[in-house]
Coordinates of N, CA and C in Angstrom, one line a residue:
M25 N 175.5 155.1 81.4 CA 176.1 154.3 79.9 C 176.0 155.6 78.7
I26 N 176.5 155.2 77.6 CA 176.1 155.9 76.3 C 175.1 155.9 76.0
K27 N 173.9 156.8 76.0 CA 172.6 156.8 75.9 C 172.5 155.8 74.9
E28 N 172.8 156.6 73.6 CA 172.3 155.7 72.0 C 172.3 154.6 72.0
I29 N 173.1 153.8 73.0 CA 173.8 152.5 73.1 C 172.9 151.6 74.5
N30 N 172.4 150.3 74.1 CA 172.0 149.5 75.3 C 172.7 148.6 75.6
F31 N 173.7 148.5 77.0 CA 174.2 147.4 77.4 C 173.4 146.1 78.2
S32 N 173.4 145.3 77.8 CA 173.2 144.1 78.8 C 173.8 144.1 80.3
K33 N 173.4 143.6 81.2 CA 174.0 143.4 82.8 C 175.4 142.6 82.3
K34 N 175.2 141.4 81.8 CA 176.3 140.7 81.4 C 177.5 141.6 80.6
A35 N 176.8 142.4 79.7 CA 178.2 142.8 78.6 C 178.7 143.7 79.6
V36 N 178.1 144.7 80.8 CA 178.7 145.7 81.5 C 179.7 144.7 82.9
E37 N 179.2 143.4 83.2 CA 180.4 142.8 84.0 C 181.6 142.7 83.1
R38 N 180.8 142.0 82.1 CA 182.3 141.2 81.3 C 183.4 142.5 81.2
I39 N 182.9 143.6 80.6 CA 184.2 144.4 80.2 C 184.7 145.0 81.6
K40 N 183.6 145.3 82.7 CA 184.7 145.8 83.9 C 185.7 144.4 84.7
Q41 N 185.5 143.3 84.0 CA 186.2 141.7 84.5 C 187.5 142.1 83.5
L42 N 187.3 142.4 82.2 CA 188.4 142.3 81.7 C 189.3 143.5 81.7
I43 N 188.9 144.6 82.1 CA 189.3 146.2 82.3 C 189.9 145.8 83.3
S44 N 189.6 145.5 84.3 CA 190.5 145.0 85.9 C 191.7 144.2 85.6
K45 N 191.6 143.5 84.4 CA 193.2 143.0 83.9 C 194.0 143.9 83.3
K46 N 193.8 145.0 83.2 CA 194.9 145.5 82.2 C 195.1 147.0 83.0
P47 N 196.2 147.4 82.5 CA 196.9 148.6 83.1 C 195.7 149.8 83.7
S48 N 195.8 150.4 84.5 CA 195.3 151.9 85.0 C 195.4 152.6 84.2
G49 N 194.0 153.4 83.8 CA 194.1 154.3 82.2 C 193.6 153.4 80.9
T50 N 193.3 152.2 81.1 CA 193.1 151.5 80.0 C 191.2 151.6 80.1
F51 N 190.8 151.9 78.6 CA 189.7 151.7 78.3 C 189.0 150.8 77.1
F52 N 188.0 150.5 77.4 CA 187.1 149.3 76.2 C 186.8 150.0 75.1
R53 N 187.7 149.9 73.8 CA 186.8 150.8 72.8 C 185.9 149.9 72.1
I54 N 184.8 150.2 71.3 CA 183.7 149.9 70.6 C 183.9 150.9 69.2
A55 N 184.1 150.0 68.0 CA 184.2 151.0 66.6 C 183.9 150.3 65.6
V56 N 183.4 150.8 64.4 CA 182.6 150.2 63.4 C 183.7 150.7 62.3
N57 N 184.1 149.7 61.4 CA 184.6 150.1 60.1 C 184.0 149.5 59.0
G58 N 184.4 150.3 57.3 CA 183.9 149.4 56.7 C 184.3 148.2 56.5
G59 N 183.8 147.3 55.9 CA 184.3 146.2 56.2 C 184.2 145.0 54.5
G60 N 184.1 145.8 53.7 CA 183.8 145.3 52.6 C 183.1 145.0 51.8
C61 N 183.1 143.9 51.3 CA 180.9 143.7 50.6 C 180.2 143.3 51.7
S62 N 180.6 143.0 52.9 CA 179.7 142.5 53.8 C 179.3 143.8 54.6
G63 N 179.8 144.9 54.6 CA 179.2 146.0 55.0 C 179.9 146.6 56.2
F64 N 179.8 146.6 57.6 CA 180.7 146.5 58.5 C 181.6 145.7 59.8
K65 N 182.5 146.3 60.1 CA 183.2 145.4 61.0 C 183.3 146.4 62.4
Y66 N 182.8 145.0 63.3 CA 182.4 145.5 64.5 C 184.0 145.4 65.1
N67 N 184.5 146.3 65.8 CA 185.8 146.3 66.4 C 185.5 146.4 68.2
F68 N 186.1 145.5 69.1 CA 186.1 145.5 70.2 C 187.4 145.5 70.9
T69 N 188.1 146.9 71.3 CA 189.5 146.5 71.5 C 190.0 147.1 72.7
F70 N 191.3 147.5 73.7 CA 191.1 148.0 74.3 C 192.1 149.2 74.0
D71 N 192.2 150.1 74.5 CA 193.0 151.5 74.3 C 193.2 152.5 75.5
N72 N 194.1 153.3 75.3 CA 194.7 154.0 76.6 C 194.9 155.6 75.6
K73 N 194.5 155.8 74.9 CA 193.8 156.9 74.4 C 192.8 157.7 74.1
I74 N 192.1 158.9 74.5 CA 190.7 159.2 74.1 C 191.0 160.2 73.0
D75 N 190.3 160.1 71.7 CA 190.2 161.2 70.9 C 189.3 162.4 71.2
E76 N 189.2 163.3 70.6 CA 188.6 164.5 70.5 C 187.0 164.2 70.3
N77 N 186.9 163.4 69.4 CA 185.8 162.7 69.0 C 185.2 161.4 69.2
D78 N 185.5 161.6 70.7 CA 185.1 160.1 71.2 C 184.0 160.3 72.4
L79 N 182.9 159.5 72.8 CA 181.9 160.0 74.0 C 182.8 158.8 74.7
K80 N 182.7 159.0 75.7 CA 183.2 158.0 77.2 C 182.3 158.1 78.2
H81 N 181.8 156.8 78.8 CA 181.1 156.6 79.9 C 182.1 155.4 80.4
E82 N 182.4 155.9 81.7 CA 183.2 155.0 82.9 C 184.5 154.4 82.2
N83 N 184.4 153.4 81.7 CA 185.7 152.8 80.9 C 185.5 152.3 79.5
I84 N 184.7 152.9 79.0 CA 183.8 152.4 77.8 C 183.8 153.7 76.9
V85 N 184.7 153.6 75.5 CA 184.7 154.7 74.6 C 184.2 154.4 73.3
V86 N 183.4 155.2 72.6 CA 183.0 154.9 71.1 C 183.2 156.4 70.6
D87 N 183.6 156.5 69.5 CA 183.7 157.4 68.8 C 182.5 157.8 67.9
K88 N 182.2 159.3 67.5 CA 181.0 159.7 67.2 C 180.6 159.2 66.1
S89 N 181.3 158.7 64.9 CA 181.4 158.2 63.7 C 180.4 156.4 64.1
S90 N 181.1 156.0 64.7 CA 180.8 154.3 65.1 C 179.1 154.7 66.0
L91 N 179.1 155.4 66.6 CA 178.2 156.0 67.3 C 177.0 156.0 66.4
D92 N 176.7 156.7 65.3 CA 176.0 156.7 64.6 C 175.4 155.7 64.0
I93 N 176.4 154.8 63.8 CA 176.0 153.7 62.9 C 175.5 152.4 64.5
L94 N 175.8 152.7 65.5 CA 175.2 151.9 66.6 C 174.2 152.1 66.9
K95 N 173.6 153.7 67.2 CA 172.4 154.2 67.7 C 171.5 152.8 67.8
G96 N 170.9 152.8 68.9 CA 170.2 151.8 69.1 C 170.1 150.5 69.5
S97 N 171.4 149.7 69.5 CA 172.2 148.6 69.7 C 172.4 148.2 70.6
L98 N 172.4 146.8 71.0 CA 172.6 146.1 72.0 C 173.6 145.2 72.1
V99 N 174.6 145.7 73.0 CA 175.8 144.9 73.4 C 175.6 144.3 74.5
D100 N 175.8 142.8 73.7 CA 175.6 141.9 75.2 C 177.0 140.8 74.9
F101 N 176.8 140.3 76.0 CA 178.3 138.8 76.1 C 177.6 137.6 76.3
S102 N 177.9 136.6 75.9 CA 177.6 135.1 75.7 C 179.1 134.5 75.5
E103 N 178.8 133.4 76.2 CA 180.1 132.4 76.0 C 180.2 131.3 75.1
G104 N 178.7 131.2 74.3 CA 178.6 130.5 73.8 C 179.0 130.6 72.1
L105 N 178.4 129.5 71.2 CA 178.8 129.8 69.7 C 177.4 130.7 69.3

């Protein structure tokens, strides 16, 4: 994994499941953008391009700016509210 971010087993399984339904060459992108008065907006999208400032591990891509904010975070998956 991207060593600065922790991924739960459930998150990794779900990402793999979602990617398997996409065209070959698709990546799961995690990004953080400014979100107005509430701080940050976390984006989870699919992408088929990798930029020079992206870090990639298997099928997960994170840009370096977002990684600085996400360091030490845990990405998990839950189907509940």
